Short mmCIF file of C-alpha atoms in Angstrom, two decimals:
data_model
loop_
_atom_site.label_atom_id
_atom_site.label_comp_id
_atom_site.label_asym_id
_atom_site.label_seq_id
_atom_site.Cartn_x
_atom_site.Cartn_y
_atom_site.Cartn_z
CA VAL X 27 -10.58 11.09 -4.56
CA PHE X 28 -9.37 11.90 -1.19
CA GLY X 29 -8.29 15.72 -2.51
CA VAL X 30 -4.88 14.87 -3.60
CA VAL X 31 -3.70 16.11 -6.95
CA LEU X 32 -1.94 13.27 -8.81
CA VAL X 33 1.28 14.30 -9.94
CA MET X 34 3.08 10.74 -10.43
CA ASP X 35 4.11 9.70 -13.67
CA PHE X 36 2.43 6.53 -15.04
CA GLN X 37 1.56 4.16 -18.26
CA LYS X 38 -1.20 2.10 -18.65
CA ILE X 39 -0.51 -1.42 -19.87
CA LYS X 40 -2.39 -4.50 -20.87
CA THR X 41 -2.76 -5.75 -17.45
CA GLY X 42 -2.71 -2.88 -15.32
CA TYR X 43 -0.59 0.26 -14.92
CA LEU X 44 3.44 1.15 -14.41
CA ILE X 45 3.67 3.77 -11.88
CA ARG X 46 6.83 5.68 -11.06
CA LEU X 47 6.60 8.28 -7.38
CA ASP X 48 8.72 10.96 -6.82
CA GLU X 49 10.44 12.30 -4.39
CA GLY X 50 8.19 13.58 -1.44
CA ASP X 51 5.35 11.12 -2.73
CA GLU X 52 3.76 9.20 0.07
CA VAL X 53 2.99 5.58 -1.03
CA LEU X 54 0.19 4.60 0.27
CA SER X 55 -2.17 7.79 -0.42
CA SER X 56 -0.59 7.98 -3.51
CA ILE X 57 -1.56 4.41 -4.43
CA ARG X 58 -5.29 5.04 -3.15
CA ASP X 59 -5.74 8.29 -5.00
CA PHE X 60 -4.71 6.57 -8.02
CA CYS X 61 -7.05 3.63 -7.63
CA ALA X 62 -10.02 6.26 -6.85
CA LYS X 63 -9.36 8.32 -9.66
CA LYS X 64 -8.94 5.29 -12.02
CA LYS X 65 -12.25 3.31 -10.09
CA ILE X 66 -9.71 0.44 -9.27
CA TYR X 67 -10.96 -1.88 -6.71
CA SER X 68 -9.28 -5.20 -7.37
CA ALA X 69 -5.48 -5.18 -7.81
CA SER X 70 -2.47 -6.45 -6.68
CA ILE X 71 1.15 -4.23 -6.46
CA THR X 72 4.56 -4.63 -6.24
CA GLY X 73 7.28 -2.53 -5.91
CA LEU X 74 10.82 -1.27 -5.34
CA GLY X 75 12.71 2.13 -4.83
CA ALA X 76 13.65 4.21 -2.05
CA ALA X 77 12.30 6.10 0.59
CA LYS X 78 13.34 8.94 3.47
CA SER X 79 10.93 8.18 6.28
CA ALA X 80 8.65 5.11 7.01
CA GLU X 81 6.26 4.17 9.30
CA ILE X 82 5.91 0.23 9.50
CA ALA X 83 4.00 -1.81 11.82
CA HIS X 84 3.27 -5.44 13.07
CA TYR X 85 0.03 -6.45 14.39
CA ASP X 86 -0.66 -8.07 17.62
CA THR X 87 -3.23 -10.54 17.13
CA LYS X 88 -3.82 -11.11 20.93
CA GLU X 89 -4.02 -7.50 21.81
CA LYS X 90 -5.90 -6.55 18.16
CA LYS X 91 -3.44 -3.60 18.06
CA TYR X 92 -0.85 -2.32 15.56
CA TYR X 93 2.61 -1.45 17.08
CA THR X 94 4.49 0.99 14.78
CA LYS X 95 7.69 1.97 14.45
CA LYS X 96 9.14 4.94 12.45
CA LEU X 97 12.51 5.25 10.47
CA GLU X 98 14.32 8.22 9.03
CA GLY X 99 17.38 8.39 6.63
CA MET X 100 18.13 6.60 3.41
CA LEU X 101 16.37 3.38 3.29
CA GLU X 102 16.09 1.27 0.33
CA ILE X 103 12.58 0.01 -0.65
CA VAL X 104 13.57 -3.89 -1.08
CA PHE X 105 10.23 -5.34 -1.79
CA LEU X 106 6.65 -3.87 -1.30
CA VAL X 107 4.06 -6.18 -2.02
CA GLY X 108 0.17 -5.88 -1.58
CA ASN X 109 -3.26 -5.80 -3.07
CA ILE X 110 -6.16 -3.21 -3.56
CA SER X 111 -9.96 -4.03 -2.56
CA LYS X 112 -12.92 -1.93 -1.41
CA LEU X 113 -13.28 -0.60 1.96
CA LYS X 114 -16.74 1.56 2.67
CA ASN X 115 -17.23 2.36 -0.98
CA GLN X 116 -13.60 3.36 -1.57
CA PRO X 117 -10.47 1.66 -2.81
CA MET X 118 -8.01 0.23 0.32
CA ALA X 119 -4.27 -0.36 -0.27
CA HIS X 120 -2.88 -3.29 1.82
CA LEU X 121 0.46 -2.82 1.80
CA HIS X 122 3.74 -4.76 3.29
CA ILE X 123 7.44 -3.75 2.76
CA ALA X 124 10.92 -4.75 3.22
CA LEU X 125 13.25 -1.69 4.05
CA GLY X 126 17.13 -2.27 3.53
CA LEU X 127 19.15 -0.06 6.21
CA PRO X 128 22.73 1.56 5.63
CA ASP X 129 24.12 -1.16 7.47
CA PHE X 130 22.73 -3.80 4.96
CA SER X 131 20.12 -4.98 7.72
CA THR X 132 16.91 -5.33 7.13
CA VAL X 133 13.30 -4.55 8.60
CA SER X 134 9.67 -5.39 7.45
CA GLY X 135 5.84 -4.99 8.19
CA HIS X 136 2.73 -3.49 7.25
CA VAL X 137 2.82 0.17 5.77
CA MET X 138 1.28 2.80 7.72
CA ASN X 139 2.96 5.97 5.75
CA ILE X 140 6.50 5.50 3.41
CA VAL X 141 7.73 9.10 1.83
CA VAL X 142 9.96 8.19 -1.64
CA ASN X 143 13.32 9.56 -1.97
CA PRO X 144 14.02 9.54 -4.99
CA THR X 145 11.75 7.16 -6.54
CA CYS X 146 9.73 4.20 -6.34
CA GLU X 147 8.48 1.91 -9.22
CA ILE X 148 5.13 0.33 -8.76
CA THR X 149 3.57 -2.38 -11.06
CA LEU X 150 -0.03 -2.46 -10.24
CA LEU X 151 -2.10 -5.47 -11.82
CA THR X 152 -5.40 -4.98 -12.36
CA ASN X 153 -7.98 -7.63 -12.38
CA ASN X 154 -11.86 -8.43 -12.41
CA GLY X 155 -11.99 -9.52 -8.80
CA LYS X 156 -15.09 -8.23 -6.58
CA ILE X 157 -13.22 -8.22 -3.02
CA ASP X 158 -14.80 -5.73 -0.18
CA ARG X 159 -13.19 -5.69 2.97
CA LYS X 160 -15.65 -6.05 6.57
CA PHE X 161 -14.67 -5.55 10.27
CA ASP X 162 -14.19 -8.85 12.14
CA GLU X 163 -14.69 -9.09 15.45
CA LYS X 164 -12.74 -12.22 15.97
CA THR X 165 -9.33 -10.44 14.50
CA GLY X 166 -10.11 -7.03 14.80
CA LEU X 167 -9.17 -6.17 11.33
CA ASN X 168 -11.05 -5.67 7.76
CA LEU X 169 -10.80 -8.96 6.31
CA GLN X 170 -11.47 -9.63 2.64
CA CYS X 171 -14.84 -10.99 1.47
CA PHE X 172 -15.50 -12.02 -1.95
CA VAL X 173 -18.49 -10.54 -3.55
CA LYS X 174 -20.25 -13.21 -5.29
#
């Protein structure tokens, strides 16, 4: 585990876990640490809730670089979606998000950092897939590779 004490509330269900994050929890590291503790290396994730800060990104395939945007204030987590796979023998959470802003517009992108306020409700559906990630020179990304 990455050294973070898990304090979120969760419930085991037949197909995975229901997870509630609370004010101040960081989404990406919380999910990664939860999966490390539970030894989950293949899963899908959906979620909704609200946040007080976010850093999201878009990837430029020509430059092989993420461009980031930081947001502060009351942010509605309209939709959180992603998956869990394995990178360097550790769980990797790959998440995308749509955030509602106070003016009712939305922004979306790759999750770099999301700090919850007041809550984020996550459904993590585990599966028996064997998915590793390996760096791909052509794209500059850690792409999925399926273990046979």
